[in-house]
Amino acid sequence: MEKKVILSGIQATGDLTLGNYIGALKNFVKMQDEYDCYYMIANLHALTVRREPKELKNNALKILASYIAAGIDPDKSTIFLQSQVQEHAELGWVLDCYTYMGELSRMTQFKDKSSKHADNINAGLFTYPSLMAGDILLYQADLVPTGEDQKQHVELTRDLAERFNKLYGETFVVPNAYVRKSSARIMGLQDPTSKMSKSATNLNDVIFLEDEPEVILKKFKKAVTDSENRVKFDPENKPGVSNLMQIYSAITGKSMEEIENEYDEIAQASFNINKKMENKVKKYSLLITVFGLILLGICLLFGFQDGFDKMWESRSWLCILGIIATIVGIVARIVSIFIKPKASLLEDLKWNKEELENWHKNVMIILLFLMKNMISIFYVHNIKKKTVK
Ligand code: ATP
Ligand code: LTN
């Protein structure tokens, strides 16, 4: 039996993102054993936005490298540069003449891109979908694997193929979009209501495939979520968390339910550690206060016995230590009533939970806890003062 034909492509517009990988590239690789695959580097489509010729060439080579690095095997699939097959532009023009202005002006990508590049709303941006239809119909493709944003273009391609076939007899195979629901639309990390895109201006919004592991971790840590302390898949009310879950699910293959359960367990464990930390701060702040008070009591005894002047001369260090310990203990206790000590303190110290049992480390926890909160209170206070000014 003849293999079905697949055609898809990625625009040569910059470094590939995790969205491109999950939404497109990953599926390109999976499909190559079962189908006759044509994967294109869409450099003609990239011309709809102004580019330096050198940058365009470089981007095309980078996409080629990413195709191969991701696992597209040139022995199994055909990889090619769109502009090197002149029939793309030719069929694109023919299809331009069969596409209605009304159809093109309904395209979401046209509306998005023309609002982003208001100074360059060119005809190519408008007729972009007809050229894409040409790409697909030229190879008589049965399936077009893409992310959800391209589905509307593939639907227009179907309409054009049917229109042409009706007028001139069976000419083109009518293609279907292949959009995997679970990975169809990866959103930005800073703005989870819009698509992660390689031409984004906020670099923290996007994970690039070339980013170093530490950079990737940082970007994920900075990702916008919400104030609720719960991991739940609810794209409408929790777009940030749902997007992170979708990425996690696409990479690990876990279902949303599995992820929710996993994080419920982590939340429970972290709740337990937080509770433990809270009790430790309570216990040790009391111990430090009592220790300080004992020292001060000893100073008082010496004072009554030898006179306070003499006592201060010979034992001032004892009194100072007593005063400091008492103040630290009391302040730690008061602050911990308003700001709960969290397990993240242990991460700051790079300690694990077992090390929590060590008494001197508990004292360190109290000091760090105090310092952390004092510094943040100081900053907030300063910022408030500046804003009032
Ligand atoms: P640009 O920012 O230049 O428009 P892009 O990042 O949107 O680029 P495209 O070249 O338009 O990428 O898309 C290549 C493929 O990746 C398409 O199949 C597209 O549907 C898919 N894709 C792009 N972004 C995402 C995303 N955020 N989630 C899922 N799929 C995506
Ligand atoms: N428009 C697509 C890139 C593209 C394409 C294609 C995808 C150009 N021609 C043909 C599938 C089939 C995009 O990702 N923005």
PDB file of C-alpha atoms in Angstrom, residues 7 95 98-100 103-104 106-109 128-130 132-134 136-137 141-165 172-179 184:
ATOM      1  CA  LEU A   7       3.782  18.157   4.083  1.00  0.00           C
ATOM      2  CA  LEU A  95      -4.177  30.078  -6.104  1.00  0.00           C
ATOM      3  CA  TYR A  98      -8.890  31.669  -6.712  1.00  0.00           C
ATOM      4  CA  THR A  99      -8.840  33.090  -3.173  1.00  0.00           C
ATOM      5  CA  TYR A 100     -11.348  35.744  -2.186  1.00  0.00           C
ATOM      6  CA  GLU A 103     -11.530  34.809   2.991  1.00  0.00           C
ATOM      7  CA  LEU A 104      -8.069  36.295   3.466  1.00  0.00           C
ATOM      8  CA  ARG A 106     -10.849  36.656   8.056  1.00  0.00           C
ATOM      9  CA  MET A 107      -7.473  34.996   8.788  1.00  0.00           C
ATOM     10  CA  THR A 108      -6.480  35.448  12.443  1.00  0.00           C
ATOM     11  CA  GLN A 109      -2.752  35.383  11.659  1.00  0.00           C
ATOM     12  CA  TYR A 128       0.289  34.368   2.832  1.00  0.00           C
ATOM     13  CA  PRO A 129      -2.380  31.594   3.100  1.00  0.00           C
ATOM     14  CA  SER A 130      -2.604  31.141  -0.692  1.00  0.00           C
ATOM     15  CA  MET A 132       0.815  28.066   2.000  1.00  0.00           C
ATOM     16  CA  ALA A 133      -2.035  26.343   0.121  1.00  0.00           C
ATOM     17  CA  GLY A 134       0.304  26.115  -2.879  1.00  0.00           C
ATOM     18  CA  ILE A 136       0.508  21.807   0.428  1.00  0.00           C
ATOM     19  CA  LEU A 137      -1.361  21.133  -2.823  1.00  0.00           C
ATOM     20  CA  ALA A 141      -0.417  16.066   0.711  1.00  0.00           C
ATOM     21  CA  ASP A 142      -3.003  14.053   2.650  1.00  0.00           C
ATOM     22  CA  LEU A 143      -2.067  15.399   6.060  1.00  0.00           C
ATOM     23  CA  VAL A 144      -0.544  18.633   7.346  1.00  0.00           C
ATOM     24  CA  PRO A 145       0.862  18.424  10.892  1.00  0.00           C
ATOM     25  CA  THR A 146       0.816  21.878  12.535  1.00  0.00           C
ATOM     26  CA  GLY A 147      -0.034  23.724  15.700  1.00  0.00           C
ATOM     27  CA  GLU A 148      -3.552  25.026  16.163  1.00  0.00           C
ATOM     28  CA  ASP A 149      -2.723  28.507  14.842  1.00  0.00           C
ATOM     29  CA  GLN A 150      -2.268  27.086  11.323  1.00  0.00           C
ATOM     30  CA  LYS A 151      -5.524  25.120  11.260  1.00  0.00           C
ATOM     31  CA  GLN A 152      -7.438  28.020   9.724  1.00  0.00           C
ATOM     32  CA  HIS A 153      -4.906  28.163   6.863  1.00  0.00           C
ATOM     33  CA  VAL A 154      -5.246  24.430   6.216  1.00  0.00           C
ATOM     34  CA  GLU A 155      -9.027  24.796   6.169  1.00  0.00           C
ATOM     35  CA  LEU A 156      -8.698  27.516   3.538  1.00  0.00           C
ATOM     36  CA  THR A 157      -6.404  25.167   1.578  1.00  0.00           C
ATOM     37  CA  ARG A 158      -9.168  22.551   1.607  1.00  0.00           C
ATOM     38  CA  ASP A 159     -11.672  25.111   0.312  1.00  0.00           C
ATOM     39  CA  LEU A 160      -9.288  26.133  -2.473  1.00  0.00           C
ATOM     40  CA  ALA A 161      -8.610  22.517  -3.474  1.00  0.00           C
ATOM     41  CA  GLU A 162     -12.328  21.763  -3.598  1.00  0.00           C
ATOM     42  CA  ARG A 163     -13.042  24.977  -5.538  1.00  0.00           C
ATOM     43  CA  PHE A 164     -10.356  24.127  -8.107  1.00  0.00           C
ATOM     44  CA  ASN A 165     -11.463  20.484  -8.424  1.00  0.00           C
ATOM     45  CA  PHE A 172      -5.720  18.240  -6.002  1.00  0.00           C
ATOM     46  CA  VAL A 173      -5.918  15.923  -3.017  1.00  0.00           C
ATOM     47  CA  VAL A 174      -7.994  17.667  -0.342  1.00  0.00           C
ATOM     48  CA  PRO A 175      -5.694  17.724   2.728  1.00  0.00           C
ATOM     49  CA  ASN A 176      -6.515  17.414   6.404  1.00  0.00           C
ATOM     50  CA  ALA A 177      -4.888  19.314   9.233  1.00  0.00           C
ATOM     51  CA  TYR A 178      -3.222  17.056  11.781  1.00  0.00           C
ATOM     52  CA  VAL A 179      -3.368  18.984  15.036  1.00  0.00           C
ATOM     53  CA  ALA A 184      -1.756  22.361  19.821  1.00  0.00           C
TER      54      ALA A 184
END
